[in-house]
mmCIF file of N, CA, C and O in Angstrom:
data_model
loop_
_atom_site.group_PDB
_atom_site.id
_atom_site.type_symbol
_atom_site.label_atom_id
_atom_site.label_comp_id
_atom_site.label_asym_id
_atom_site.label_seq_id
_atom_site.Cartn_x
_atom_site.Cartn_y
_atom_site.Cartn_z
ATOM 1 N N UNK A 1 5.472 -12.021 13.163
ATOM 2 C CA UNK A 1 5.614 -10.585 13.253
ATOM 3 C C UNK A 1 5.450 -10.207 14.718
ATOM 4 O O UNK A 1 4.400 -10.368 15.340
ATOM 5 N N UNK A 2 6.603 -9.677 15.238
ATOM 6 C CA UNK A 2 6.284 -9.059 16.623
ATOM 7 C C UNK A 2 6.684 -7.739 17.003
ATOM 8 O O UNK A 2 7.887 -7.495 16.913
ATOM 9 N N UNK A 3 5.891 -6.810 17.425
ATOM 10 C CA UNK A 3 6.288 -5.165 17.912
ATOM 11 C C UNK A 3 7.200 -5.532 19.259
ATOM 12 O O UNK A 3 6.894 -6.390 20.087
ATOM 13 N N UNK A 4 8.226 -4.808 19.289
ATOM 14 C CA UNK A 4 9.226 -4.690 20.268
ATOM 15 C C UNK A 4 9.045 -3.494 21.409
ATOM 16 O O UNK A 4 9.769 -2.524 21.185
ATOM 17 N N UNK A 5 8.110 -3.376 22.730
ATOM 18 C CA UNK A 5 7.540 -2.695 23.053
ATOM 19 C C UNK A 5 8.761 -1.574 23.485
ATOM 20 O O UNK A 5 8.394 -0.507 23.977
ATOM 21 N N UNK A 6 10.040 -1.805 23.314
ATOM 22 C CA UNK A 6 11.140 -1.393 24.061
ATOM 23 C C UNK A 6 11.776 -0.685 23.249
ATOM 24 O O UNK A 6 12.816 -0.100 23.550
ATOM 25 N N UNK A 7 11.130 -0.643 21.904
ATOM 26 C CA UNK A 7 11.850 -0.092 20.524
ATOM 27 C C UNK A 7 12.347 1.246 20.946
ATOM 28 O O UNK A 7 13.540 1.427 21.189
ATOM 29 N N UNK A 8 11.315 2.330 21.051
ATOM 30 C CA UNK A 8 11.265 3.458 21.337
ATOM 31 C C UNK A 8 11.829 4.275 22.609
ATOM 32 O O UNK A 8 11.590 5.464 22.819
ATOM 33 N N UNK A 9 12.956 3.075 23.772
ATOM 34 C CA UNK A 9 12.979 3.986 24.520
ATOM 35 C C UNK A 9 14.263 4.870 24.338
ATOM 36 O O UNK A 9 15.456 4.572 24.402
ATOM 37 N N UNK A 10 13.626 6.052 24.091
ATOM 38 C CA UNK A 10 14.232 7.221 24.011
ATOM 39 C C UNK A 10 13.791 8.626 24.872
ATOM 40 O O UNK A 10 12.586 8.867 24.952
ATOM 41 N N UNK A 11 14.606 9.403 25.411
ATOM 42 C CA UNK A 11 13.504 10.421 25.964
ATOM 43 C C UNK A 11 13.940 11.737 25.288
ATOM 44 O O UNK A 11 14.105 12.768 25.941
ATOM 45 N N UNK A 12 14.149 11.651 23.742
ATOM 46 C CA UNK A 12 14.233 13.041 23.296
ATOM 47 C C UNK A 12 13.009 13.774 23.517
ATOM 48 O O UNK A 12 12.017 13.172 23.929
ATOM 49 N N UNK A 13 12.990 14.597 23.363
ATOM 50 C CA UNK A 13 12.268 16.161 23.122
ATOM 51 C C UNK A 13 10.452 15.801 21.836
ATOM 52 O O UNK A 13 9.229 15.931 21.809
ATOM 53 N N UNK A 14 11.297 15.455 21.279
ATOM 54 C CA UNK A 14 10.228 14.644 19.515
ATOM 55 C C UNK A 14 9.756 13.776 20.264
ATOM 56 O O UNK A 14 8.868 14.357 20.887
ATOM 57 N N UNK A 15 9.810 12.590 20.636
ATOM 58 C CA UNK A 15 9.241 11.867 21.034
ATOM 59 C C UNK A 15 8.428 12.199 22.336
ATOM 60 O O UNK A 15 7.205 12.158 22.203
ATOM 61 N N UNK A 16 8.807 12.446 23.282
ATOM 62 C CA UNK A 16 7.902 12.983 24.621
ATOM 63 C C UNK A 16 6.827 13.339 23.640
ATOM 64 O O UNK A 16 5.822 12.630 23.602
ATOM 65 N N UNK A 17 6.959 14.493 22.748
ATOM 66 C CA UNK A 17 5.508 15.351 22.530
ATOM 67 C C UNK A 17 5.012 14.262 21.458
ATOM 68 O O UNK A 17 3.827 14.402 21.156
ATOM 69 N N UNK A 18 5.612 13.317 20.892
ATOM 70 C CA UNK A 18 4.414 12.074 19.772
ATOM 71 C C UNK A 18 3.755 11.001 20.531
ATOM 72 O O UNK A 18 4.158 9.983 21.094
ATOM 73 N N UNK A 19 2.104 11.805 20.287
ATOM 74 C CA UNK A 19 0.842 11.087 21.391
ATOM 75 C C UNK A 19 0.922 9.644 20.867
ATOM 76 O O UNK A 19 0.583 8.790 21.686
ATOM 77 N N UNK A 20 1.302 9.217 19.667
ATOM 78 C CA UNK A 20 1.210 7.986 19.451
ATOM 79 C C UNK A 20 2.184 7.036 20.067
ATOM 80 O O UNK A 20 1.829 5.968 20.566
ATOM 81 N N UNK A 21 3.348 7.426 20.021
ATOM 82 C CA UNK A 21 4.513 6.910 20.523
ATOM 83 C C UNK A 21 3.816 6.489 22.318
ATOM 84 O O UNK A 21 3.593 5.328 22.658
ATOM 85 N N UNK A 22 3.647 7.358 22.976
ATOM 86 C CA UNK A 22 3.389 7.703 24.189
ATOM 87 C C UNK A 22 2.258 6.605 24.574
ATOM 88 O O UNK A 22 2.332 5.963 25.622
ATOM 89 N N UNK A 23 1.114 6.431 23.559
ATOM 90 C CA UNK A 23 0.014 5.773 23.534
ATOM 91 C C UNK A 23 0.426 4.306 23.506
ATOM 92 O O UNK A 23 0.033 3.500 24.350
ATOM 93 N N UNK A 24 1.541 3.886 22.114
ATOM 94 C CA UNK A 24 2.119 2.333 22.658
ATOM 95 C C UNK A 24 3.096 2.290 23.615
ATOM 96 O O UNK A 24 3.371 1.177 24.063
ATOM 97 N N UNK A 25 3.512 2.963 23.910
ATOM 98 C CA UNK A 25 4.420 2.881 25.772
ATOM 99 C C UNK A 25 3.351 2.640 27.019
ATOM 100 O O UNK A 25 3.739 2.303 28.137
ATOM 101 N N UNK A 26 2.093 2.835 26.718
ATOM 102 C CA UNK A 26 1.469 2.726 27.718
ATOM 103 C C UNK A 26 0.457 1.016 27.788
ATOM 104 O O UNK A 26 -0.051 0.523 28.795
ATOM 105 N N UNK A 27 0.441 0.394 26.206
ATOM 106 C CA UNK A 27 0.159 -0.697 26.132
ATOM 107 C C UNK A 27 0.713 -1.772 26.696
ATOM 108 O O UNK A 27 1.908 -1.865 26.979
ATOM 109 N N UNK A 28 -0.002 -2.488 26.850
ATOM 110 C CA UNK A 28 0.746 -3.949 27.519
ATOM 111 C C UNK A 28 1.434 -4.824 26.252
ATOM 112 O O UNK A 28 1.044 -4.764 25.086
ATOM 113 N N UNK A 29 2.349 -5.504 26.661
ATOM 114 C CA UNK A 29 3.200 -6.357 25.579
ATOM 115 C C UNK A 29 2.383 -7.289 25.022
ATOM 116 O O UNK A 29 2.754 -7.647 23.904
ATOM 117 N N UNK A 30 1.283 -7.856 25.479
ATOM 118 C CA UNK A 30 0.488 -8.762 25.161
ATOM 119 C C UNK A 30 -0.227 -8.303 24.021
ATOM 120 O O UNK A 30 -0.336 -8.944 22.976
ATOM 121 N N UNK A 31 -0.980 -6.563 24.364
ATOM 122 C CA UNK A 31 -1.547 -6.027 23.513
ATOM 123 C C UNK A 31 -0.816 -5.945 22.186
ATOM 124 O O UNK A 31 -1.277 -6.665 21.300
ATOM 125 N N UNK A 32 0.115 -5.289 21.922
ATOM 126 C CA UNK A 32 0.999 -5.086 21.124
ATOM 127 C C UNK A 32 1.229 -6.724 19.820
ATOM 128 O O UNK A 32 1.207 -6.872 18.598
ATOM 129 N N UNK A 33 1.465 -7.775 21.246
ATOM 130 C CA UNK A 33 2.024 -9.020 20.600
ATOM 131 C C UNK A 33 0.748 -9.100 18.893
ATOM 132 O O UNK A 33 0.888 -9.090 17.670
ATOM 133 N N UNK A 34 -0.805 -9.200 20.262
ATOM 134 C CA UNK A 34 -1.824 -9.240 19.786
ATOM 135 C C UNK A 34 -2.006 -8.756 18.316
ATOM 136 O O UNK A 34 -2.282 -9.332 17.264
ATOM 137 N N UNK A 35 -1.764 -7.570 18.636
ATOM 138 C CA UNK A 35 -2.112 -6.846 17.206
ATOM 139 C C UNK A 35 -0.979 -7.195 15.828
ATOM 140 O O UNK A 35 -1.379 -7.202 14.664
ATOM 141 N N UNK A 36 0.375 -7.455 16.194
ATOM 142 C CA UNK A 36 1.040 -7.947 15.512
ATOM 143 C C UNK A 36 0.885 -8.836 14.931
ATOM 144 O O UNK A 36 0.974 -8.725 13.708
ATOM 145 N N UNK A 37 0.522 -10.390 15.630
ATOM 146 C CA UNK A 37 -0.074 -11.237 15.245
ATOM 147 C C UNK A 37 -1.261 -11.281 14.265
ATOM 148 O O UNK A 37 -1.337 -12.216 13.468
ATOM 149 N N UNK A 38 -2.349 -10.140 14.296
ATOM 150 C CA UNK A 38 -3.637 -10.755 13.429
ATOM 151 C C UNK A 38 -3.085 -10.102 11.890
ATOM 152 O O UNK A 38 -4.013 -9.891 11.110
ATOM 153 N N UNK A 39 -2.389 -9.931 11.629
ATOM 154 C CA UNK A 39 -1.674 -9.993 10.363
ATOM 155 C C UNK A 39 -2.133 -10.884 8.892
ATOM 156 O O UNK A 39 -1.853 -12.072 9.058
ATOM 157 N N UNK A 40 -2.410 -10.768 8.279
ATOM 158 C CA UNK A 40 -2.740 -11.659 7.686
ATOM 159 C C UNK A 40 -1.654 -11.776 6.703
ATOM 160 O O UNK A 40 -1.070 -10.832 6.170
ATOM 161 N N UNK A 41 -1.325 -13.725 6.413
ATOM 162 C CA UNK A 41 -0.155 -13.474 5.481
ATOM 163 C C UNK A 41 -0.498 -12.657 3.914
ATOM 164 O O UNK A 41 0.435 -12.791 3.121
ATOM 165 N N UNK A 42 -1.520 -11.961 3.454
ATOM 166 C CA UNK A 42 -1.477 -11.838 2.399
ATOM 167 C C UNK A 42 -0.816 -10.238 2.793
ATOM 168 O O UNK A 42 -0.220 -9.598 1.926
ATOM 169 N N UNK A 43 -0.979 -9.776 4.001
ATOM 170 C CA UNK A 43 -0.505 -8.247 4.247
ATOM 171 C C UNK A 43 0.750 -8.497 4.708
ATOM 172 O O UNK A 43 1.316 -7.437 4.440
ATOM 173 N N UNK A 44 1.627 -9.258 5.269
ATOM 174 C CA UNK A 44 2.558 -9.779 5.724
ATOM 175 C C UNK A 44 3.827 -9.374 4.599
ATOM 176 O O UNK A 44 4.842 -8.686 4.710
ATOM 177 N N UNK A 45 3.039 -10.410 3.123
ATOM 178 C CA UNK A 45 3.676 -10.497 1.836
ATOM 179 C C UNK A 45 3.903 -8.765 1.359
ATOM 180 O O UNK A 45 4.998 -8.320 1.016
ATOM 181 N N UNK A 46 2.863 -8.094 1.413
ATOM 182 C CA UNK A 46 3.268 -7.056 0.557
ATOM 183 C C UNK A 46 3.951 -6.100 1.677
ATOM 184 O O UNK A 46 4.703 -5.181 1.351
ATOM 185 N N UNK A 47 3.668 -6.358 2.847
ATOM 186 C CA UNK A 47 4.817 -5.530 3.549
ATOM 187 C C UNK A 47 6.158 -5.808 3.692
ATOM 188 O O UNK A 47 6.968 -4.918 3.950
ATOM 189 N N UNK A 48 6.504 -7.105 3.530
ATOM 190 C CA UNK A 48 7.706 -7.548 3.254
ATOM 191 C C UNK A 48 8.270 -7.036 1.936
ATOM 192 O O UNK A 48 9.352 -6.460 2.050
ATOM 193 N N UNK A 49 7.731 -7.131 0.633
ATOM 194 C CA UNK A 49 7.794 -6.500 -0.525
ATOM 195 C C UNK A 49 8.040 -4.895 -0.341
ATOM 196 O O UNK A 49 8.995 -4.514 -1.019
ATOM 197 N N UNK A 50 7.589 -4.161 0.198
ATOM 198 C CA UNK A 50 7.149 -2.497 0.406
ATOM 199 C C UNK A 50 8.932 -2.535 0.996
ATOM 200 O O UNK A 50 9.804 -1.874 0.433
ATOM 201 N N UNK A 51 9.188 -3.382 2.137
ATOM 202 C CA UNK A 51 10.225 -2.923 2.958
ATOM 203 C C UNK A 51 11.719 -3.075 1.933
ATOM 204 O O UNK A 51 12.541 -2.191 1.693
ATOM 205 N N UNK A 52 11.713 -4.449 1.477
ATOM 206 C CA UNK A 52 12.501 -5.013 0.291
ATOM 207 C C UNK A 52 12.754 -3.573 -0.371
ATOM 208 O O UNK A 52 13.853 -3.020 -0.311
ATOM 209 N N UNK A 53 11.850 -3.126 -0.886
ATOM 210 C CA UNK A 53 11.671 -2.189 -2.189
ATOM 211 C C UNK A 53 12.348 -0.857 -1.608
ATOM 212 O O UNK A 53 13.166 -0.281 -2.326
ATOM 213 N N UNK A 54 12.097 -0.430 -0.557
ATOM 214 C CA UNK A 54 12.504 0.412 0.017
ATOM 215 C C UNK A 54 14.153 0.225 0.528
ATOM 216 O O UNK A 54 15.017 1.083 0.350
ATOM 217 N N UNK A 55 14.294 -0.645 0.971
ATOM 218 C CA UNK A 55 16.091 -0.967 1.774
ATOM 219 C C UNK A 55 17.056 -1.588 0.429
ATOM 220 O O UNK A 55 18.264 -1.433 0.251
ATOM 221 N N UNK A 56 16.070 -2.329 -0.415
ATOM 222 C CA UNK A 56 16.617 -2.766 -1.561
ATOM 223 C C UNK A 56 16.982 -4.365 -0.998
ATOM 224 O O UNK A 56 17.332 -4.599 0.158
ATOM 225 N N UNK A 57 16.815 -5.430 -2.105
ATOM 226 C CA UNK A 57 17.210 -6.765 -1.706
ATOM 227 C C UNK A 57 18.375 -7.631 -2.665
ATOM 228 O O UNK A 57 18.357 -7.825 -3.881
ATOM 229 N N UNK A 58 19.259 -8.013 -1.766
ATOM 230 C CA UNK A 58 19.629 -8.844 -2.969
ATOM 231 C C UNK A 58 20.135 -10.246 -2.736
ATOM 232 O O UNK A 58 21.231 -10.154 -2.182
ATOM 233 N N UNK A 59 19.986 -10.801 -2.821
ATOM 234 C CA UNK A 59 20.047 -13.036 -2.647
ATOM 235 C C UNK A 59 20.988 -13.111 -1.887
ATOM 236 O O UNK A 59 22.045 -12.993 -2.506
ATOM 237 N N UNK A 60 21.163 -13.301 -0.472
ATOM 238 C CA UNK A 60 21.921 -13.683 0.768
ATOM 239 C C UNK A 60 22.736 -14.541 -0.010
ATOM 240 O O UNK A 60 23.949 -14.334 0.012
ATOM 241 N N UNK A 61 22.213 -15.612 -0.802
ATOM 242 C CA UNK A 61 23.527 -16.740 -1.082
ATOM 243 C C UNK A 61 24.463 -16.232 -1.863
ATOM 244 O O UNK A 61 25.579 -16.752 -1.844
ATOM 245 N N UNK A 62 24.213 -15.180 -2.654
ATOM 246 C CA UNK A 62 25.332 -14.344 -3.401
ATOM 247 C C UNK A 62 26.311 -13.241 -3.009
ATOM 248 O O UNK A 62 27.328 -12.903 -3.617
ATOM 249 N N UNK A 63 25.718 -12.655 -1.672
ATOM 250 C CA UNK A 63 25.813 -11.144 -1.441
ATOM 251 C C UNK A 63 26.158 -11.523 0.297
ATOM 252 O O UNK A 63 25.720 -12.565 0.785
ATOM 253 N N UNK A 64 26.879 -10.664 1.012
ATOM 254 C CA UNK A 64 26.912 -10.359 2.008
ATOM 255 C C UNK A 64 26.751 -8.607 2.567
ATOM 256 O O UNK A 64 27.440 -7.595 2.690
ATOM 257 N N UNK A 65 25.247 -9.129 2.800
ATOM 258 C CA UNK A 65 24.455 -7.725 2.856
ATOM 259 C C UNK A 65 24.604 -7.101 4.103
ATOM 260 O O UNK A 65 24.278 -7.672 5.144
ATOM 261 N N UNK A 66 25.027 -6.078 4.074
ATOM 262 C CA UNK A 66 24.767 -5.398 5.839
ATOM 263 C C UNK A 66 23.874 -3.446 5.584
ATOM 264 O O UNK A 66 24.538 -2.546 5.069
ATOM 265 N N UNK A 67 22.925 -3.294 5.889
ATOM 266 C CA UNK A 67 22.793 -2.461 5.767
ATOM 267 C C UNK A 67 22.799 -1.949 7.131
ATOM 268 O O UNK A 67 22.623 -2.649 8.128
ATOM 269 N N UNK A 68 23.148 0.104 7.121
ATOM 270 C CA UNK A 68 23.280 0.500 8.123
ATOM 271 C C UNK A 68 22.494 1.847 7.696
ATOM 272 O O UNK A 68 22.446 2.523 6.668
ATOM 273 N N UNK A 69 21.784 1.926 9.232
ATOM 274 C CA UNK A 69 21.368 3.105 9.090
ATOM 275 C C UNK A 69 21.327 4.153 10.277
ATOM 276 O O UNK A 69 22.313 3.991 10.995
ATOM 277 N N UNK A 70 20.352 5.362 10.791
ATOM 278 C CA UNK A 70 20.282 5.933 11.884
ATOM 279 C C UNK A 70 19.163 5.629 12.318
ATOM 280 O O UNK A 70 18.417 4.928 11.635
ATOM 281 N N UNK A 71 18.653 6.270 14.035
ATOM 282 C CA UNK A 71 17.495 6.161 14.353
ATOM 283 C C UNK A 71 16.241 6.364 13.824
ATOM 284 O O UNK A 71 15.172 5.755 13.786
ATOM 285 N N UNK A 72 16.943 7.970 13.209
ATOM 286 C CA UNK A 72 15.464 8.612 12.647
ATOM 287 C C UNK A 72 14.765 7.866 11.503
ATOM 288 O O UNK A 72 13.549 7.678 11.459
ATOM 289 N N UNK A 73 16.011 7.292 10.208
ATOM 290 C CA UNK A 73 15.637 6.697 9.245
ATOM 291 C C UNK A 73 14.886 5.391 9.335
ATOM 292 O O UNK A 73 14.084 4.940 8.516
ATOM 293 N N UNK A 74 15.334 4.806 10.605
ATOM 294 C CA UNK A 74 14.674 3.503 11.098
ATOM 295 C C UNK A 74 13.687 3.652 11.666
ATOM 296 O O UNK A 74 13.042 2.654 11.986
ATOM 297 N N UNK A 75 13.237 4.911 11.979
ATOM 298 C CA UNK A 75 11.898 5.003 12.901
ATOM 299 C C UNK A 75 10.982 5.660 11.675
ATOM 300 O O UNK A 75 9.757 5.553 11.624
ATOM 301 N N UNK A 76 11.557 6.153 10.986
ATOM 302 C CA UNK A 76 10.767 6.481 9.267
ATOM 303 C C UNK A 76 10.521 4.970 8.323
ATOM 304 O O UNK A 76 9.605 5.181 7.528
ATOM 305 N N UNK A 77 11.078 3.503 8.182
ATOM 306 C CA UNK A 77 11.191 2.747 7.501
ATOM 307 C C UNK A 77 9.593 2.136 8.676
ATOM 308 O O UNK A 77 8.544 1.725 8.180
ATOM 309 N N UNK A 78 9.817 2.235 10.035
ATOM 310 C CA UNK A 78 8.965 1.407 10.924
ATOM 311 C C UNK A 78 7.690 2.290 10.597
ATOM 312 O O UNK A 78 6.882 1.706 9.875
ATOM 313 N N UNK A 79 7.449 3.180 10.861
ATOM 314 C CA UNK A 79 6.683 4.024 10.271
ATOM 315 C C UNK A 79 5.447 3.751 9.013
ATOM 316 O O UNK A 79 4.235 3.566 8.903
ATOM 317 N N UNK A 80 6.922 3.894 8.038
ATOM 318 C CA UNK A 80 5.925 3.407 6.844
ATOM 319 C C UNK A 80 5.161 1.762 6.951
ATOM 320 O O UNK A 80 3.958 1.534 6.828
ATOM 321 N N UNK A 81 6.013 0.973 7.156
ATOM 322 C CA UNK A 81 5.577 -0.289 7.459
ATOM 323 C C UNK A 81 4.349 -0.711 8.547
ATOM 324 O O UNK A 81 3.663 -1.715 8.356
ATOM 325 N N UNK A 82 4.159 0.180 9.711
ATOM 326 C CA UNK A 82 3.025 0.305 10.010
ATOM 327 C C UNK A 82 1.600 1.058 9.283
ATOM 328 O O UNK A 82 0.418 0.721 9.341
ATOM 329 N N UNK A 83 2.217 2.114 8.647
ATOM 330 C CA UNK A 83 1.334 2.651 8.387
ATOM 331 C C UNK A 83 0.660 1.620 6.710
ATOM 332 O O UNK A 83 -0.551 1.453 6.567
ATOM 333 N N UNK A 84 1.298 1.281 6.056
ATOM 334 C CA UNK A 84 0.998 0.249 5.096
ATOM 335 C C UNK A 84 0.141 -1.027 5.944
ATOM 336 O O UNK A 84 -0.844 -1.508 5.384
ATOM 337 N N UNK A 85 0.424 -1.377 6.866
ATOM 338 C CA UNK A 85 -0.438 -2.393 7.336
ATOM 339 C C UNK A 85 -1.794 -2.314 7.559
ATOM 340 O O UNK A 85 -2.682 -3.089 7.205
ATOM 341 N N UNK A 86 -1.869 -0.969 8.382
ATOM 342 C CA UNK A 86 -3.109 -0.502 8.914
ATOM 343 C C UNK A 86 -4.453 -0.266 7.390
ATOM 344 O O UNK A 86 -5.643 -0.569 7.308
ATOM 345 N N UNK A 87 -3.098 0.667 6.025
ATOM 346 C CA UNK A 87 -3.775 0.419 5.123
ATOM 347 C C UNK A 87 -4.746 -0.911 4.661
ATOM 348 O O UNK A 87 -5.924 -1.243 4.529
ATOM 349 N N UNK A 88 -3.299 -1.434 4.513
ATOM 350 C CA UNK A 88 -3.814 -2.790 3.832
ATOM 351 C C UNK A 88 -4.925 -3.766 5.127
ATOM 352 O O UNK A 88 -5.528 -4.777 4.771
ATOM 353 N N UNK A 89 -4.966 -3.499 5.845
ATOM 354 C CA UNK A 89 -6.379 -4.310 6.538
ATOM 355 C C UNK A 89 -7.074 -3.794 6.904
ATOM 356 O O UNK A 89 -7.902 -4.426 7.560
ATOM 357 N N UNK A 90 -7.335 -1.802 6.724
ATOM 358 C CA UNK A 90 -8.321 -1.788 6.395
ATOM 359 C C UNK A 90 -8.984 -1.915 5.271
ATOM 360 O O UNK A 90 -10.200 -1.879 5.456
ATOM 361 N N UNK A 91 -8.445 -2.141 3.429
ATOM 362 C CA UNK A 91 -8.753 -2.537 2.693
ATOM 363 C C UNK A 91 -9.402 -3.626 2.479
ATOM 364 O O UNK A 91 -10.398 -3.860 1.793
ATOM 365 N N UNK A 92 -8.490 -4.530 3.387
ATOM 366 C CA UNK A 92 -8.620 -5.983 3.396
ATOM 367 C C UNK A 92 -10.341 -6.506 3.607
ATOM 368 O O UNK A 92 -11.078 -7.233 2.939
ATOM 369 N N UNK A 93 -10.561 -5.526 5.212
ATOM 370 C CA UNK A 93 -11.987 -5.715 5.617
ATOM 371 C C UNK A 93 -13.170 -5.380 4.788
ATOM 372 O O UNK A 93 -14.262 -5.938 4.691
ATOM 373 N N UNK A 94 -12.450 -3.843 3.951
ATOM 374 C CA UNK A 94 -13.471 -3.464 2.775
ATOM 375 C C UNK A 94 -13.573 -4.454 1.665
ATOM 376 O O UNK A 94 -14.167 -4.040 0.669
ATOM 377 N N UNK A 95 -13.031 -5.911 1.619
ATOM 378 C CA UNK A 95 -12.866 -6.251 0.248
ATOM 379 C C UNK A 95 -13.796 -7.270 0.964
ATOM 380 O O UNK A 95 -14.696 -7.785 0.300
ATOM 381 N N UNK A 96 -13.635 -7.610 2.329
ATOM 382 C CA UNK A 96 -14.452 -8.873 2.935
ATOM 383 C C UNK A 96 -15.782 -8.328 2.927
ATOM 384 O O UNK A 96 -16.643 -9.194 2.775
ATOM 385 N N UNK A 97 -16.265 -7.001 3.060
ATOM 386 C CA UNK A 97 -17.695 -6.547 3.514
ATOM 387 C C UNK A 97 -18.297 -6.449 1.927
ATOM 388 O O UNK A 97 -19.374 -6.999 1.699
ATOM 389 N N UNK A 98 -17.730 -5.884 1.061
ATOM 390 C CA UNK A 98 -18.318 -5.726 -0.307
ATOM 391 C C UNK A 98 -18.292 -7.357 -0.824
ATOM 392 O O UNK A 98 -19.171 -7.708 -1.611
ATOM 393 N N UNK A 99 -17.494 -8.129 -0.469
ATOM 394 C CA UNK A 99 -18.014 -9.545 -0.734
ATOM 395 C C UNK A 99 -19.132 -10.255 -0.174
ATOM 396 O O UNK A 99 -19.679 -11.177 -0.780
ATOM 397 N N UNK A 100 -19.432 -9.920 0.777
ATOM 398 C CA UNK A 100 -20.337 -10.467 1.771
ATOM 399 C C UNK A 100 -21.766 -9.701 1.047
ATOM 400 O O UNK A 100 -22.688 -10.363 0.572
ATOM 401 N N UNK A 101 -21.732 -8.169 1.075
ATOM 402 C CA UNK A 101 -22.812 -7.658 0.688
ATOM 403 C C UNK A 101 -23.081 -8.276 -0.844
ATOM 404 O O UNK A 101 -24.253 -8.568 -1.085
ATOM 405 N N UNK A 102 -21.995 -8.523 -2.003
ATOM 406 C CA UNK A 102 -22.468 -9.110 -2.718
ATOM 407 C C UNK A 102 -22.981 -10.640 -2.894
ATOM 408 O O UNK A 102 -23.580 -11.234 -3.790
ATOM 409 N N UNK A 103 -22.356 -11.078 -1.342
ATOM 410 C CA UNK A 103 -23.533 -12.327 -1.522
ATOM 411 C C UNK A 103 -24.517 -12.063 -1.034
ATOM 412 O O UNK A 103 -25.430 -12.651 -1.612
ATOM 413 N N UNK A 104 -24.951 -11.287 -0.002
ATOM 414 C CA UNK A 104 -26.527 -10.976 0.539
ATOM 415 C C UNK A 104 -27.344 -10.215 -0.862
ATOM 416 O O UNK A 104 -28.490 -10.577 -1.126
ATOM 417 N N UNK A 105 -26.621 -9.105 -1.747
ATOM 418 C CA UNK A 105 -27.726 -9.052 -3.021
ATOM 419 C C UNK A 105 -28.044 -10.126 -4.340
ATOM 420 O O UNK A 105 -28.782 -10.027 -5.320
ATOM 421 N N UNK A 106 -27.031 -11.282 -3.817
ATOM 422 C CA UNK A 106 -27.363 -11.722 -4.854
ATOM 423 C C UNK A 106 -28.580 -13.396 -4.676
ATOM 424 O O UNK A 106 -29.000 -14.232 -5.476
ATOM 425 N N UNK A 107 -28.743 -13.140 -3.039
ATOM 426 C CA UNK A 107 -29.419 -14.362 -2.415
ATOM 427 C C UNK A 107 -31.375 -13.251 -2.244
ATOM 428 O O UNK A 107 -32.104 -13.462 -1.275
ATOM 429 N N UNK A 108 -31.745 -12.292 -3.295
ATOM 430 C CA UNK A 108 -32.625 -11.890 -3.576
ATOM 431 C C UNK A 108 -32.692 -11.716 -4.643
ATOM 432 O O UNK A 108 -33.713 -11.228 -5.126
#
């Protein structure tokens, strides 16, 4: 999984004023790589699934698939797909800490 730090260059009007946008333009590629990377494959899987579900999939060896779309819709699909990640690991950490705490109550 890698963020494309170059995705976004655009200088509409919408974007100038989105602090987030603005905030990864100012990261380093390394940073970016970074965070892409700690992914875990179990969040990997259901974001691959989420995106599938959303664009729709169907078996390359049968189908010659091309989907097309616009900016905005592609910056709405990237969107969700970040924002599902962030979900899912912060879940992820809540499922590691309530495990952990249930081994510290159960070692009394």
């Amino acid at each position: 999984m890698v963020f494309d730090p170059n995705l976004f260059n655009t200088e509409s009007e919408q974007v100038q004023r989105n602090t987030l946008l603005q905030y990864l333009k100012q990261q380093h590629p390394e940073v970016l790589e970074q965070v892409a990377q700690s992914a875990t494959p179990e969040i990997k899987q259901i974001i691959t699934q989420n995106v599938q579900g959303l664009i729709g999939m169907l078996p390359s060896e049968d189908f010659n698939v091309q989907i097309i779309t616009d900016r905005d819709n592609m910056a709405n699909l990237l969107a969700s797909a970040m924002m599902t990640g962030y979900f899912l690991r912060r879940m992820e950490q809540r499922m590691e800490l309530d495990s952990t705490l249930d081994d510290t109550s159960s070692l009394r």
